[in-house]
Amino acid sequence: MKAVITVLGNDRIGILAKMANICADHQINILDVDQTIVDNLFTMTMIVDTEKMEMTLADFAIEMDEEGKRSGLVIKVMHRDIFDSMHRI
C-alpha cells in the first residue's frame, strides 16, 4: 500500500535524514520525495510503500505525529488513495 508523508517546519539540518531513518526502521520504502525551502520554511512530501511495515498505518501516523511534536515539525501520514481523493478536482 502506498502512503503520503508530509512534513512542515522551520528549516534545519537533518530533517530529511530523520524521516528516511524512521522509514527505514519501519521497513517503509521511500518511492519519491519532493522538498522545498521558502523563507526558511521547510516542506516535504514523500510517497512511500508500506507493504512490509509491521504496524498499522494508523499507528504509524500517531507515532509520526508524536515525533513531529518532539521535533517541532508538523508530520502527517495518510493512505495514498485518501490523499488522491482529497485533491481530486
Coordinates of N, CA, C and O in Angstrom, one line a residue:
M1 N 0.9 -1.2 0.0 CA 0.0 0.0 0.0 C 0.9 1.2 0.0 O 1.9 1.3 0.7
K2 N 0.5 2.2 -0.7 CA 1.2 3.5 -0.8 C 0.6 4.5 0.2 O -0.6 4.5 0.5
A3 N 1.5 5.3 0.8 CA 1.1 6.3 1.7 C 1.8 7.6 1.4 O 2.8 7.6 0.7
V4 N 1.3 8.7 1.9 CA 1.9 10.1 1.7 C 2.3 10.6 3.1 O 1.5 10.5 4.0
I5 N 3.5 11.0 3.2 CA 4.0 11.6 4.4 C 4.3 13.1 4.1 O 5.1 13.3 3.1
T6 N 3.8 14.0 4.8 CA 4.1 15.4 4.6 C 4.8 15.9 5.9 O 4.4 15.6 7.0
V7 N 5.7 16.8 5.7 CA 6.5 17.4 6.8 C 6.6 18.9 6.6 O 6.9 19.3 5.5
L8 N 6.3 19.7 7.6 CA 6.4 21.1 7.6 C 7.0 21.6 8.8 O 6.7 21.2 9.9
G9 N 8.0 22.6 8.7 CA 8.6 23.2 9.8 C 9.7 24.1 9.4 O 10.0 24.3 8.2
N10 N 10.3 24.8 10.4 CA 11.5 25.6 10.1 C 12.6 24.8 9.6 O 12.9 23.7 10.2
D11 N 13.3 25.3 8.6 CA 14.4 24.5 8.0 C 15.6 24.4 9.0 O 15.9 25.3 9.8
R12 N 16.1 23.2 9.0 CA 17.4 22.9 9.8 C 18.0 21.6 9.2 O 17.3 20.8 8.5
I13 N 19.2 21.4 9.5 CA 19.9 20.2 9.0 C 19.3 18.9 9.6 O 19.0 18.9 10.8
G14 N 19.1 18.0 8.7 CA 18.8 16.6 9.2 C 17.3 16.2 9.1 O 17.0 15.1 9.5
I15 N 16.4 17.1 8.7 CA 15.0 16.7 8.6 C 14.8 15.5 7.7 O 14.2 14.5 8.1
L16 N 15.3 15.6 6.5 CA 15.1 14.5 5.5 C 15.8 13.3 6.0 O 15.2 12.2 5.9
A17 N 17.0 13.4 6.6 CA 17.7 12.2 7.1 C 16.9 11.5 8.2 O 16.7 10.3 8.3
K18 N 16.3 12.3 9.1 CA 15.5 11.8 10.2 C 14.3 11.0 9.7 O 14.0 9.9 10.1
M19 N 13.6 11.6 8.7 CA 12.4 10.9 8.1 C 12.8 9.7 7.4 O 12.1 8.6 7.5
A20 N 13.9 9.7 6.7 CA 14.4 8.5 6.0 C 14.8 7.4 7.0 O 14.4 6.2 6.7
N21 N 15.4 7.8 8.1 CA 15.8 6.8 9.1 C 14.6 6.1 9.7 O 14.5 4.9 10.0
I22 N 13.6 7.0 10.1 CA 12.3 6.4 10.6 C 11.7 5.5 9.7 O 11.2 4.4 10.1
C23 N 11.6 5.8 8.4 CA 11.0 5.0 7.4 C 11.8 3.6 7.3 O 11.2 2.6 7.3
A24 N 13.1 3.7 7.3 CA 13.9 2.5 7.2 C 13.7 1.6 8.5 O 13.6 0.4 8.3
D25 N 13.6 2.2 9.6 CA 13.4 1.5 10.9 C 12.0 0.7 10.8 O 11.9 -0.3 11.5
H26 N 11.1 1.2 10.0 CA 9.8 0.6 10.0 C 9.6 -0.2 8.7 O 8.5 -0.6 8.3
Q27 N 10.7 -0.5 8.0 CA 10.6 -1.2 6.7 C 9.7 -0.6 5.7 O 9.0 -1.2 4.9
I28 N 9.8 0.8 5.6 CA 9.0 1.5 4.7 C 9.9 2.0 3.6 O 11.0 2.6 3.8
N29 N 9.6 1.7 2.3 CA 10.4 2.1 1.2 C 9.9 3.4 0.7 O 8.8 3.7 0.4
I30 N 10.9 4.4 0.6 CA 10.6 5.7 0.0 C 10.6 5.6 -1.5 O 11.7 5.3 -2.1
L31 N 9.5 6.0 -2.1 CA 9.4 5.9 -3.6 C 9.7 7.2 -4.2 O 10.3 7.2 -5.3
D32 N 9.3 8.3 -3.6 CA 9.6 9.6 -4.2 C 9.6 10.7 -3.1 O 8.9 10.5 -2.1
V33 N 10.4 11.7 -3.3 CA 10.5 12.8 -2.3 C 10.5 14.1 -3.1 O 11.2 14.2 -4.1
D34 N 9.8 15.1 -2.6 CA 9.8 16.4 -3.1 C 9.9 17.3 -1.9 O 9.1 17.2 -0.9
Q35 N 10.9 18.2 -1.9 CA 11.1 19.1 -0.8 C 11.4 20.5 -1.3 O 12.0 20.7 -2.4
T36 N 11.0 21.5 -0.5 CA 11.2 22.9 -0.9 C 11.5 23.7 0.4 O 10.9 23.4 1.4
I37 N 12.3 24.7 0.2 CA 12.5 25.6 1.3 C 12.2 27.0 0.8 O 12.8 27.5 -0.2
V38 N 11.3 27.7 1.5 CA 10.9 29.1 1.1 C 11.0 29.9 2.4 O 10.2 29.6 3.4
D39 N 11.8 30.9 2.4 CA 12.0 31.8 3.5 C 12.1 31.0 4.8 O 11.4 31.3 5.8
N40 N 13.0 30.1 4.8 CA 13.3 29.2 6.0 C 12.2 28.2 6.4 O 12.3 27.6 7.4
L41 N 11.2 28.1 5.6 CA 10.1 27.2 5.8 C 10.3 25.9 5.0 O 10.3 26.0 3.7
F42 N 10.6 24.8 5.6 CA 10.8 23.5 5.0 C 9.5 22.8 4.8 O 8.7 22.6 5.7
T43 N 9.3 22.3 3.6 CA 8.1 21.5 3.3 C 8.6 20.3 2.5 O 9.5 20.4 1.6
M44 N 8.1 19.1 2.8 CA 8.4 17.9 2.1 C 7.2 17.0 2.0 O 6.4 16.9 2.9
T45 N 7.2 16.4 0.8 CA 6.1 15.3 0.6 C 6.9 14.1 0.2 O 7.7 14.1 -0.7
M46 N 6.5 13.0 0.8 CA 7.1 11.7 0.5 C 6.0 10.7 0.1 O 5.0 10.7 0.7
I47 N 6.3 10.0 -1.0 CA 5.4 8.9 -1.3 C 6.1 7.6 -0.9 O 7.3 7.4 -1.3
V48 N 5.5 6.8 -0.1 CA 6.2 5.6 0.4 C 5.3 4.3 0.2 O 4.1 4.4 0.0
D49 N 6.0 3.2 0.2 CA 5.4 1.9 0.1 C 5.5 1.3 1.5 O 6.6 1.1 2.1
T50 N 4.3 1.0 2.1 CA 4.2 0.5 3.5 C 4.0 -1.0 3.5 O 3.6 -1.6 4.5
E51 N 4.1 -1.7 2.4 CA 3.8 -3.1 2.2 C 4.5 -4.0 3.3 O 3.9 -4.9 3.8
K52 N 5.7 -3.7 3.7 CA 6.5 -4.5 4.6 C 6.4 -4.0 6.1 O 7.0 -4.6 6.9
M53 N 5.7 -2.9 6.3 CA 5.6 -2.3 7.6 C 4.9 -3.3 8.5 O 3.9 -3.9 8.1
E54 N 5.3 -3.4 9.8 CA 4.8 -4.4 10.7 C 3.8 -3.7 11.7 O 3.5 -4.3 12.7
M55 N 3.3 -2.6 11.4 CA 2.3 -1.9 12.2 C 1.2 -1.4 11.3 O 1.4 -1.3 10.1
T56 N 0.1 -0.9 11.9 CA -1.0 -0.4 11.0 C -0.5 1.1 10.6 O 0.3 1.7 11.3
L57 N -1.1 1.5 9.5 CA -0.9 2.9 9.1 C -1.3 3.9 10.1 O -0.7 4.9 10.4
A58 N -2.4 3.6 10.8 CA -3.0 4.5 11.8 C -2.0 4.6 13.0 O -1.7 5.7 13.5
D59 N -1.4 3.5 13.4 CA -0.4 3.6 14.5 C 0.8 4.3 14.1 O 1.4 5.1 14.8
F60 N 1.3 4.1 12.8 CA 2.4 4.8 12.3 C 2.2 6.3 12.2 O 3.0 7.1 12.6
A61 N 1.0 6.7 11.8 CA 0.6 8.1 11.7 C 0.6 8.7 13.1 O 1.1 9.9 13.3
I62 N 0.2 8.0 14.1 CA 0.2 8.5 15.5 C 1.7 8.7 15.9 O 2.1 9.7 16.5
E63 N 2.5 7.7 15.7 CA 3.9 7.8 16.0 C 4.6 9.0 15.3 O 5.4 9.7 16.0
M64 N 4.3 9.2 14.1 CA 4.9 10.3 13.3 C 4.4 11.6 13.8 O 5.1 12.6 13.9
D65 N 3.1 11.7 14.2 CA 2.6 12.9 14.8 C 3.3 13.3 16.1 O 3.7 14.4 16.4
E66 N 3.6 12.3 16.9 CA 4.3 12.4 18.2 C 5.7 12.9 17.9 O 6.3 13.7 18.6
E67 N 6.4 12.3 16.9 CA 7.7 12.6 16.5 C 7.8 14.1 16.1 O 8.7 14.8 16.4
G68 N 6.8 14.5 15.3 CA 6.7 15.9 14.9 C 6.6 16.8 16.1 O 7.3 17.9 16.1
K69 N 5.8 16.5 17.1 CA 5.7 17.4 18.3 C 7.0 17.5 19.0 O 7.4 18.5 19.5
R70 N 7.7 16.3 19.1 CA 9.1 16.3 19.8 C 10.1 17.2 19.0 O 11.0 17.8 19.5
S71 N 9.9 17.1 17.6 CA 10.9 17.8 16.8 C 10.6 19.2 16.3 O 11.3 19.8 15.5
G72 N 9.4 19.7 16.7 CA 9.0 21.0 16.3 C 8.6 21.0 14.8 O 8.7 22.0 14.1
L73 N 8.0 19.9 14.3 CA 7.6 19.8 13.0 C 6.1 19.4 13.0 O 5.6 18.8 13.9
V74 N 5.5 19.6 11.8 CA 4.1 19.0 11.6 C 4.3 17.9 10.6 O 4.7 18.1 9.5
I75 N 4.0 16.7 11.1 CA 4.2 15.5 10.2 C 2.8 14.8 10.1 O 2.2 14.4 11.2
K76 N 2.4 14.6 8.9 CA 1.1 13.9 8.7 C 1.3 12.7 7.8 O 2.1 12.8 6.8
V77 N 0.6 11.6 8.0 CA 0.7 10.4 7.2 C -0.8 10.0 6.9 O -1.6 10.0 7.7
M78 N -0.9 9.7 5.6 CA -2.3 9.2 5.1 C -2.1 8.3 4.0 O -1.1 8.3 3.2
H79 N -3.1 7.4 3.8 CA -3.2 6.5 2.7 C -3.2 7.3 1.4 O -3.9 8.3 1.3
R80 N -2.5 6.8 0.4 CA -2.4 7.5 -0.9 C -3.8 7.7 -1.5 O -4.1 8.7 -2.1
D81 N -4.7 6.7 -1.4 CA -6.0 6.8 -2.0 C -6.8 8.0 -1.4 O -7.5 8.7 -2.0
I82 N -6.7 8.1 0.0 CA -7.3 9.2 0.6 C -6.8 10.6 0.2 O -7.5 11.5 -0.1
F83 N -5.4 10.6 0.1 CA -4.8 11.9 -0.3 C -5.3 12.2 -1.7 O -5.6 13.4 -2.0
D84 N -5.3 11.2 -2.7 CA -5.7 11.5 -4.0 C -7.2 12.0 -4.1 O -7.5 12.9 -4.8
S85 N -8.0 11.4 -3.3 CA -9.5 11.7 -3.2 C -9.6 13.2 -2.7 O -10.5 13.9 -3.2
M86 N -8.8 13.6 -1.8 CA -8.9 14.9 -1.2 C -8.5 16.0 -2.2 O -8.9 17.1 -2.1
H87 N -7.6 15.6 -3.1 CA -7.1 16.6 -4.1 C -7.5 16.4 -5.5 O -7.0 17.0 -6.4
R88 N -8.6 15.7 -5.7 CA -9.2 15.5 -7.0 C -10.2 16.6 -7.3 O -11.0 17.0 -6.4
I89 N -10.1 17.2 -8.4 CA -11.0 18.3 -8.8 C -12.2 17.7 -9.6 O -12.1 16.9 -10.4

